[in-house]
PDB file of C-alpha atoms and ligand atoms in Angstrom:
ATOM      1  CA  MET A  95     135.380  96.742 118.840  1.00  0.00           C
ATOM      2  CA  ALA A  96     138.847  97.780 120.058  1.00  0.00           C
ATOM      3  CA  TYR A  97     140.024 101.132 118.787  1.00  0.00           C
ATOM      4  CA  GLU A  98     143.295 101.543 120.692  1.00  0.00           C
ATOM      5  CA  SER A  99     146.458 101.992 118.672  1.00  0.00           C
ATOM      6  CA  GLU A 100     144.641 101.541 115.377  1.00  0.00           C
ATOM      7  CA  ALA A 101     144.614 104.096 112.599  1.00  0.00           C
ATOM      8  CA  LEU A 102     141.078 105.413 112.838  1.00  0.00           C
ATOM      9  CA  ASN A 103     138.999 106.970 110.121  1.00  0.00           C
ATOM     10  CA  PRO A 104     136.937 110.027 111.158  1.00  0.00           C
ATOM     11  CA  VAL A 105     133.781 108.021 111.934  1.00  0.00           C
ATOM     12  CA  GLN A 106     135.706 105.501 114.049  1.00  0.00           C
ATOM     13  CA  ALA A 107     137.470 108.325 115.881  1.00  0.00           C
ATOM     14  CA  ARG A 108     134.138 109.999 116.627  1.00  0.00           C
ATOM     15  CA  ALA A 109     132.722 106.698 117.868  1.00  0.00           C
ATOM     16  CA  ALA A 110     135.762 106.162 120.094  1.00  0.00           C
ATOM     17  CA  ASP A 111     135.415 109.675 121.582  1.00  0.00           C
ATOM     18  CA  LEU A 112     131.718 109.192 122.232  1.00  0.00           C
ATOM     19  CA  ASN A 113     132.312 105.780 123.754  1.00  0.00           C
ATOM     20  CA  ALA A 114     134.987 107.171 126.092  1.00  0.00           C
ATOM     21  CA  ARG A 115     132.563 109.897 127.187  1.00  0.00           C
ATOM     22  CA  LEU A 116     129.465 107.693 127.541  1.00  0.00           C
ATOM     23  CA  ARG A 117     130.735 104.243 128.490  1.00  0.00           C
ATOM     24  CA  ASP A 118     129.416 104.488 132.061  1.00  0.00           C
ATOM     25  CA  ALA A 119     126.432 106.733 131.394  1.00  0.00           C
ATOM     26  CA  HIS A 120     122.787 105.958 132.086  1.00  0.00           C
ATOM     27  CA  PRO A 121     120.853 104.849 128.979  1.00  0.00           C
ATOM     28  CA  SER A 122     118.873 108.115 129.041  1.00  0.00           C
ATOM     29  CA  GLU A 123     122.079 110.131 128.962  1.00  0.00           C
ATOM     30  CA  ILE A 124     123.375 108.049 126.053  1.00  0.00           C
ATOM     31  CA  LEU A 125     120.132 108.594 124.143  1.00  0.00           C
ATOM     32  CA  ARG A 126     120.228 112.334 124.833  1.00  0.00           C
ATOM     33  CA  ALA A 127     123.789 112.513 123.567  1.00  0.00           C
ATOM     34  CA  ALA A 128     122.857 110.586 120.422  1.00  0.00           C
ATOM     35  CA  ILE A 129     119.933 112.894 119.791  1.00  0.00           C
ATOM     36  CA  GLU A 130     121.991 116.044 120.444  1.00  0.00           C
ATOM     37  CA  GLU A 131     124.759 114.886 118.140  1.00  0.00           C
ATOM     38  CA  PHE A 132     122.707 113.614 115.207  1.00  0.00           C
ATOM     39  CA  ARG A 133     118.999 114.291 115.446  1.00  0.00           C
ATOM     40  CA  ALA A 134     118.959 117.969 114.446  1.00  0.00           C
ATOM     41  CA  GLU A 135     119.936 117.043 110.912  1.00  0.00           C
ATOM     42  CA  GLY A 136     117.517 114.108 110.840  1.00  0.00           C
ATOM     43  CA  ARG A 137     120.469 111.722 110.651  1.00  0.00           C
ATOM     44  CA  LEU A 138     119.559 109.415 113.553  1.00  0.00           C
ATOM     45  CA  ALA A 139     117.243 106.400 113.677  1.00  0.00           C
ATOM     46  CA  LEU A 140     116.403 103.745 116.250  1.00  0.00           C
ATOM     47  CA  VAL A 141     116.156 100.148 115.063  1.00  0.00           C
ATOM     48  CA  SER A 142     113.781  97.930 117.001  1.00  0.00           C
ATOM     49  CA  SER A 143     112.635  94.335 116.628  1.00  0.00           C
ATOM     50  CA  PHE A 144     109.601  94.969 118.861  1.00  0.00           C
ATOM     51  CA  GLY A 145     110.772  91.827 120.610  1.00  0.00           C
ATOM     52  CA  ALA A 146     111.002  90.577 124.171  1.00  0.00           C
ATOM     53  CA  GLU A 147     112.702  93.616 125.772  1.00  0.00           C
ATOM     54  CA  SER A 148     112.173  96.276 123.114  1.00  0.00           C
ATOM     55  CA  ALA A 149     109.683  98.253 125.186  1.00  0.00           C
ATOM     56  CA  VAL A 150     112.417  99.519 127.520  1.00  0.00           C
ATOM     57  CA  LEU A 151     114.552 101.235 124.880  1.00  0.00           C
ATOM     58  CA  LEU A 152     111.486 102.509 123.034  1.00  0.00           C
ATOM     59  CA  HIS A 153     110.075 103.970 126.240  1.00  0.00           C
ATOM     60  CA  LEU A 154     113.395 105.632 127.126  1.00  0.00           C
ATOM     61  CA  ALA A 155     113.592 107.160 123.631  1.00  0.00           C
ATOM     62  CA  ALA A 156     109.954 108.238 123.592  1.00  0.00           C
ATOM     63  CA  GLN A 157     110.504 110.231 126.788  1.00  0.00           C
ATOM     64  CA  ILE A 158     113.108 112.310 124.965  1.00  0.00           C
ATOM     65  CA  ASP A 159     111.889 112.413 121.360  1.00  0.00           C
ATOM     66  CA  PRO A 160     108.740 110.483 120.373  1.00  0.00           C
ATOM     67  CA  SER A 161     109.190 111.600 116.763  1.00  0.00           C
ATOM     68  CA  ILE A 162     112.505 109.792 116.333  1.00  0.00           C
ATOM     69  CA  PRO A 163     112.385 107.477 113.287  1.00  0.00           C
ATOM     70  CA  VAL A 164     111.952 103.888 114.500  1.00  0.00           C
ATOM     71  CA  LEU A 165     112.882 101.257 111.929  1.00  0.00           C
ATOM     72  CA  PHE A 166     111.157  97.865 112.175  1.00  0.00           C
ATOM     73  CA  LEU A 167     112.260  95.017 109.917  1.00  0.00           C
ATOM     74  CA  ASP A 168     108.981  93.532 108.754  1.00  0.00           C
ATOM     75  CA  THR A 169     110.543  90.378 107.325  1.00  0.00           C
ATOM     76  CA  GLY A 170     107.268  88.765 106.309  1.00  0.00           C
ATOM     77  CA  GLN A 171     108.071  85.890 108.671  1.00  0.00           C
ATOM     78  CA  HIS A 172     107.129  87.403 112.026  1.00  0.00           C
ATOM     79  CA  PHE A 173     104.768  85.900 114.558  1.00  0.00           C
ATOM     80  CA  GLY A 174     101.350  87.540 114.347  1.00  0.00           C
ATOM     81  CA  GLN A 175     101.827  88.511 117.990  1.00  0.00           C
ATOM     82  CA  THR A 176     104.890  90.597 117.056  1.00  0.00           C
ATOM     83  CA  LEU A 177     102.971  92.548 114.412  1.00  0.00           C
ATOM     84  CA  ASP A 178     100.149  93.222 116.885  1.00  0.00           C
ATOM     85  CA  TYR A 179     102.662  94.236 119.556  1.00  0.00           C
ATOM     86  CA  ARG A 180     104.466  96.591 117.149  1.00  0.00           C
ATOM     87  CA  LYS A 181     101.201  98.456 116.588  1.00  0.00           C
ATOM     88  CA  SER A 182      99.928  98.552 120.156  1.00  0.00           C
ATOM     89  CA  LEU A 183     103.276  99.430 121.742  1.00  0.00           C
ATOM     90  CA  ALA A 184     103.990 102.249 119.282  1.00  0.00           C
ATOM     91  CA  ALA A 185     100.556 103.703 119.993  1.00  0.00           C
ATOM     92  CA  LYS A 186     100.956 103.371 123.760  1.00  0.00           C
ATOM     93  CA  LEU A 187     104.350 105.087 123.760  1.00  0.00           C
ATOM     94  CA  GLY A 188     103.236 107.829 121.375  1.00  0.00           C
ATOM     95  CA  LEU A 189     105.887 107.027 118.770  1.00  0.00           C
ATOM     96  CA  THR A 190     104.917 108.963 115.664  1.00  0.00           C
ATOM     97  CA  ASP A 191     107.395 107.742 113.038  1.00  0.00           C
ATOM     98  CA  VAL A 192     107.628 103.924 113.057  1.00  0.00           C
ATOM     99  CA  ARG A 193     108.708 102.721 109.622  1.00  0.00           C
ATOM    100  CA  ASP A 194     108.180  99.140 108.407  1.00  0.00           C
ATOM    101  CA  LEU A 195     111.106  97.949 106.301  1.00  0.00           C
ATOM    102  CA  ARG A 196     110.140  95.170 103.905  1.00  0.00           C
ATOM    103  CA  PRO A 197     112.126  92.920 101.576  1.00  0.00           C
ATOM    104  CA  GLN A 198     112.155  93.910  97.924  1.00  0.00           C
ATOM    105  CA  TYR A 199     109.569  92.125  95.808  1.00  0.00           C
ATOM    106  CA  GLN A 200     112.189  91.216  93.229  1.00  0.00           C
ATOM    107  CA  ASP A 201     114.460  89.590  95.826  1.00  0.00           C
ATOM    108  CA  LEU A 202     111.579  87.498  97.123  1.00  0.00           C
ATOM    109  CA  ALA A 203     110.409  86.551  93.635  1.00  0.00           C
ATOM    110  CA  THR A 204     113.837  85.429  92.470  1.00  0.00           C
ATOM    111  CA  GLN A 205     115.337  83.969  95.660  1.00  0.00           C
ATOM    112  CA  ASP A 206     112.489  82.975  97.934  1.00  0.00           C
ATOM    113  CA  PRO A 207     109.307  82.542  95.880  1.00  0.00           C
ATOM    114  CA  SER A 208     107.930  79.890  98.244  1.00  0.00           C
ATOM    115  CA  ALA A 209     108.894  81.768 101.439  1.00  0.00           C
ATOM    116  CA  ASP A 210     110.909  78.806 102.646  1.00  0.00           C
ATOM    117  CA  LEU A 211     114.486  79.877 101.931  1.00  0.00           C
ATOM    118  CA  TYR A 212     115.149  79.648 105.679  1.00  0.00           C
ATOM    119  CA  LYS A 213     115.005  75.852 105.296  1.00  0.00           C
ATOM    120  CA  THR A 214     118.063  75.763 103.033  1.00  0.00           C
ATOM    121  CA  SER A 215     119.980  78.937 103.941  1.00  0.00           C
ATOM    122  CA  THR A 216     119.143  81.080 106.914  1.00  0.00           C
ATOM    123  CA  ASP A 217     121.975  83.404 105.936  1.00  0.00           C
ATOM    124  CA  ALA A 218     120.606  84.006 102.455  1.00  0.00           C
ATOM    125  CA  CYS A 219     117.105  84.444 103.906  1.00  0.00           C
ATOM    126  CA  CYS A 220     118.315  86.973 106.517  1.00  0.00           C
ATOM    127  CA  HIS A 221     120.244  88.755 103.808  1.00  0.00           C
ATOM    128  CA  ILE A 222     117.233  89.538 101.630  1.00  0.00           C
ATOM    129  CA  ARG A 223     114.722  89.944 104.484  1.00  0.00           C
ATOM    130  CA  LYS A 224     116.848  91.870 107.014  1.00  0.00           C
ATOM    131  CA  VAL A 225     120.289  92.981 105.882  1.00  0.00           C
ATOM    132  CA  LEU A 226     119.363  94.507 102.519  1.00  0.00           C
ATOM    133  CA  PRO A 227     116.188  96.317 103.723  1.00  0.00           C
ATOM    134  CA  LEU A 228     118.107  97.807 106.660  1.00  0.00           C
ATOM    135  CA  ASP A 229     121.035  98.796 104.460  1.00  0.00           C
ATOM    136  CA  ARG A 230     118.668 100.610 102.134  1.00  0.00           C
ATOM    137  CA  ALA A 231     116.924 102.424 104.995  1.00  0.00           C
ATOM    138  CA  LEU A 232     120.163 103.397 106.747  1.00  0.00           C
ATOM    139  CA  GLN A 233     121.385 105.218 103.659  1.00  0.00           C
ATOM    140  CA  ASP A 234     119.352 108.142 104.986  1.00  0.00           C
ATOM    141  CA  PHE A 235     121.107 108.144 108.376  1.00  0.00           C
ATOM    142  CA  ASP A 236     124.584 108.727 109.822  1.00  0.00           C
ATOM    143  CA  ALA A 237     123.895 107.055 113.160  1.00  0.00           C
ATOM    144  CA  TRP A 238     121.526 104.506 114.617  1.00  0.00           C
ATOM    145  CA  ILE A 239     120.475 103.173 117.990  1.00  0.00           C
ATOM    146  CA  THR A 240     120.201  99.479 118.807  1.00  0.00           C
ATOM    147  CA  GLY A 241     118.739  97.562 121.752  1.00  0.00           C
ATOM    148  CA  ARG A 242     121.615  95.123 122.198  1.00  0.00           C
ATOM    149  CA  LYS A 243     122.876  94.239 125.687  1.00  0.00           C
ATOM    150  CA  ARG A 244     125.976  92.434 126.856  1.00  0.00           C
ATOM    151  CA  PHE A 245     124.093  89.860 128.897  1.00  0.00           C
ATOM    152  CA  GLN A 246     122.171  88.525 125.891  1.00  0.00           C
ATOM    153  CA  SER A 247     124.854  86.152 124.661  1.00  0.00           C
ATOM    154  CA  GLY A 248     128.532  85.307 124.650  1.00  0.00           C
ATOM    155  CA  THR A 249     128.960  87.081 121.323  1.00  0.00           C
ATOM    156  CA  ARG A 250     127.850  90.391 122.867  1.00  0.00           C
ATOM    157  CA  LEU A 251     130.010  90.350 126.020  1.00  0.00           C
ATOM    158  CA  SER A 252     132.385  93.040 124.761  1.00  0.00           C
ATOM    159  CA  LEU A 253     129.703  95.249 123.252  1.00  0.00           C
ATOM    160  CA  PRO A 254     130.699  98.945 123.568  1.00  0.00           C
ATOM    161  CA  VAL A 255     128.184 101.702 124.293  1.00  0.00           C
ATOM    162  CA  VAL A 256     129.170 103.480 121.076  1.00  0.00           C
ATOM    163  CA  GLU A 257     130.842 101.832 118.103  1.00  0.00           C
ATOM    164  CA  GLU A 258     131.393 102.254 114.406  1.00  0.00           C
ATOM    165  CA  GLY A 259     129.974  99.862 111.852  1.00  0.00           C
ATOM    166  CA  GLU A 260     129.733 100.066 108.089  1.00  0.00           C
ATOM    167  CA  GLY A 261     130.739 103.729 108.239  1.00  0.00           C
ATOM    168  CA  LYS A 262     128.025 104.725 110.684  1.00  0.00           C
ATOM    169  CA  ILE A 263     127.899 105.405 114.417  1.00  0.00           C
ATOM    170  CA  LYS A 264     125.971 102.817 116.433  1.00  0.00           C
ATOM    171  CA  PHE A 265     124.690 103.637 119.915  1.00  0.00           C
ATOM    172  CA  ASN A 266     123.936 100.723 122.252  1.00  0.00           C
ATOM    173  CA  PRO A 267     122.371 102.560 125.226  1.00  0.00           C
ATOM    174  CA  LEU A 268     121.442  99.352 127.077  1.00  0.00           C
ATOM    175  CA  ALA A 269     124.817  97.644 126.655  1.00  0.00           C
ATOM    176  CA  ASN A 270     125.665  98.047 130.356  1.00  0.00           C
ATOM    177  CA  TRP A 271     122.312  97.111 131.789  1.00  0.00           C
ATOM    178  CA  SER A 272     121.694  93.717 133.343  1.00  0.00           C
ATOM    179  CA  LYS A 273     118.574  91.646 132.863  1.00  0.00           C
ATOM    180  CA  THR A 274     117.545  92.691 136.370  1.00  0.00           C
ATOM    181  CA  GLU A 275     117.820  96.386 135.501  1.00  0.00           C
ATOM    182  CA  ILE A 276     115.859  95.898 132.272  1.00  0.00           C
ATOM    183  CA  ASP A 277     113.096  94.052 134.094  1.00  0.00           C
ATOM    184  CA  ALA A 278     113.002  96.624 136.921  1.00  0.00           C
ATOM    185  CA  TYR A 279     112.638  99.492 134.441  1.00  0.00           C
ATOM    186  CA  ALA A 280     109.828  97.694 132.601  1.00  0.00           C
ATOM    187  CA  LYS A 281     108.057  97.027 135.882  1.00  0.00           C
ATOM    188  CA  GLU A 282     108.474 100.572 137.188  1.00  0.00           C
ATOM    189  CA  HIS A 283     106.954 102.010 134.015  1.00  0.00           C
ATOM    190  CA  GLU A 284     104.363  99.249 133.605  1.00  0.00           C
ATOM    191  CA  LEU A 285     105.520  98.445 130.097  1.00  0.00           C
ATOM    192  CA  PRO A 286     103.611  95.658 128.357  1.00  0.00           C
ATOM    193  CA  ALA A 287     105.687  92.569 127.593  1.00  0.00           C
ATOM    194  CA  HIS A 288     105.726  90.889 124.197  1.00  0.00           C
ATOM    195  CA  PRO A 289     102.933  88.302 124.436  1.00  0.00           C
ATOM    196  CA  LEU A 290     105.299  85.382 123.762  1.00  0.00           C
ATOM    197  CA  VAL A 291     107.586  86.093 126.728  1.00  0.00           C
ATOM    198  CA  GLN A 292     105.166  84.318 129.056  1.00  0.00           C
ATOM    199  CA  PHE A 293     105.545  81.196 126.899  1.00  0.00           C
ATOM    200  CA  GLY A 294     109.323  80.947 127.361  1.00  0.00           C
ATOM    201  CA  TYR A 295     110.631  83.138 124.538  1.00  0.00           C
ATOM    202  CA  PRO A 296     113.283  85.530 125.971  1.00  0.00           C
ATOM    203  CA  SER A 297     114.443  86.559 122.484  1.00  0.00           C
ATOM    204  CA  ILE A 298     111.983  86.798 119.609  1.00  0.00           C
ATOM    205  CA  GLY A 299     112.628  86.966 115.884  1.00  0.00           C
ATOM    206  CA  CYS A 300     110.965  85.312 112.905  1.00  0.00           C
ATOM    207  CA  TRP A 301     108.716  82.344 113.690  1.00  0.00           C
ATOM    208  CA  PRO A 302     110.679  79.719 111.714  1.00  0.00           C
ATOM    209  CA  CYS A 303     113.901  80.572 113.556  1.00  0.00           C
ATOM    210  CA  THR A 304     112.726  81.233 117.123  1.00  0.00           C
ATOM    211  CA  HIS A 305     112.090  78.653 119.832  1.00  0.00           C
ATOM    212  CA  PRO A 306     111.424  78.842 123.553  1.00  0.00           C
ATOM    213  CA  VAL A 307     114.395  78.198 125.870  1.00  0.00           C
ATOM    214  CA  GLU A 308     114.772  76.492 129.216  1.00  0.00           C
ATOM    215  CA  GLU A 309     115.264  78.420 132.460  1.00  0.00           C
ATOM    216  CA  GLY A 310     118.913  79.500 132.824  1.00  0.00           C
ATOM    217  CA  GLU A 311     119.801  79.046 129.149  1.00  0.00           C
ATOM    218  CA  ASP A 312     121.424  81.794 127.087  1.00  0.00           C
ATOM    219  CA  ALA A 313     118.593  84.178 126.124  1.00  0.00           C
ATOM    220  CA  ARG A 314     119.430  83.919 122.444  1.00  0.00           C
ATOM    221  CA  SER A 315     119.877  80.160 122.366  1.00  0.00           C
ATOM    222  CA  GLY A 316     116.358  79.796 120.978  1.00  0.00           C
ATOM    223  CA  ARG A 317     117.364  81.624 117.795  1.00  0.00           C
ATOM    224  CA  TRP A 318     118.458  79.483 114.823  1.00  0.00           C
ATOM    225  CA  GLN A 319     118.596  76.401 117.032  1.00  0.00           C
ATOM    226  CA  GLY A 320     120.896  73.670 115.820  1.00  0.00           C
ATOM    227  CA  GLN A 321     122.937  76.054 113.641  1.00  0.00           C
ATOM    228  CA  ASP A 322     126.219  77.915 114.137  1.00  0.00           C
ATOM    229  CA  LYS A 323     124.391  81.139 113.357  1.00  0.00           C
ATOM    230  CA  VAL A 324     123.946  83.496 116.333  1.00  0.00           C
ATOM    231  CA  GLU A 325     123.321  86.872 114.656  1.00  0.00           C
ATOM    232  CA  CYS A 326     121.128  87.747 111.674  1.00  0.00           C
ATOM    233  CA  GLY A 327     123.910  89.642 109.931  1.00  0.00           C
ATOM    234  CA  ILE A 328     123.102  93.301 110.555  1.00  0.00           C
ATOM    235  CA  HIS A 329     125.604  93.510 113.422  1.00  0.00           C
ATOM    236  CA  VAL A 330     128.465  91.600 111.892  1.00  0.00           C
ATOM    237  CA  VAL A 331     131.302  92.779 109.709  1.00  0.00           C
ATOM    238  CA  ARG A 332     129.926  92.216 106.249  1.00  0.00           C
ATOM    239  CA  ALA A 333     131.130  89.450 103.997  1.00  0.00           C
ATOM    240  CA  PRO A 334     129.997  89.235 100.376  1.00  0.00           C
ATOM    241  CA  ALA A 335     126.332  88.303  99.860  1.00  0.00           C
ATOM    242  CA  PRO A 336     125.751  84.664 100.814  1.00  0.00           C
ATOM    243  CA  SER A 337     124.866  81.956  98.375  1.00  0.00           C
ATOM    244  CA  ASN A 338     121.921  79.659  98.945  1.00  0.00           C
ATOM    245  CA  ASP A 339     124.004  77.287 101.027  1.00  0.00           C
ATOM    246  CA  GLY A 340     125.494  79.824 103.234  1.00  0.00           C
ATOM    247  CA  VAL A 341     125.335  82.681 106.071  1.00  0.00           C
ATOM    248  CA  GLY A 342     123.062  85.752 108.185  1.00  0.00           C
ATOM    249  CA  GLY A 343     122.228  89.122 110.970  1.00  0.00           C
ATOM    250  CA  ASP A 344     120.139  90.621 114.169  1.00  0.00           C
ATOM    251  CA  ILE A 345     118.878  93.521 116.159  1.00  0.00           C
TER     252      ILE A 345
HETATM  253  S1  SF4 B 576     115.360  84.921 111.065  1.00  0.00           S
HETATM  254 FE1  SF4 B 576     114.854  83.095 109.799  1.00  0.00          FE
HETATM  255  S2  SF4 B 576     112.949  83.581 108.668  1.00  0.00           S
HETATM  256 FE2  SF4 B 576     113.802  85.524 109.525  1.00  0.00          FE
HETATM  257  S3  SF4 B 576     114.959  86.396 107.876  1.00  0.00           S
HETATM  258 FE3  SF4 B 576     116.404  85.186 109.108  1.00  0.00          FE
HETATM  259  S4  SF4 B 576     116.410  83.086 108.245  1.00  0.00           S
HETATM  260 FE4  SF4 B 576     114.659  84.202 107.385  1.00  0.00          FE
END
């Protein structure tokens, strides 16, 4: 997000200041700054998909504050391997406050009673299974940490280290890191990989919308294959709620 020469509200101005200060910092320094700025009041959370590269950010955060709230979107459509990995990785890293965010029963009953809404509208499905649960959870926080990196896809090439979104500060501590740096950190600290990585899944979301990719392909090209959709909706500027023929977000 470009902030120059725009009229900034206070949250955007704070994000711009933090980004100017941290844009070249090591991920640990960015996490420390986030924690110093927001954690004392309990206003900071980390959002993790417990996906292909999630262990790196979670390990970095656990070294500084293992009691940080970690929000996991339990969409009800995850691979069983992801749910197992969420449990084992949290235990290994000593994370003490992992929170499972689930869709509301009423939303599922009225909009997706057969759990197959993804077949007709991935955007509507992501909205009730990801966007709304995260929105509800983030009401308790002023700032959150994501695991996004610039190398993941063309849509993330200009990702800042700190940005404003929906009135909150978003820290992207790994924005600057390359795939090589991520892999080297995981190797150095002997972090367990998501079990599906070895089967060609470099980016892992819900099972109906995630496919393996070929060597050299965009890491996120296995998500929502055959559709224009590239993000689940939690990192995009929000449009009105989608209808059942429409739109979606991602971590
Ligand atoms: S990724 Fe697919 S299954 Fe998961 S919430 Fe979005 S549309 Fe639904």
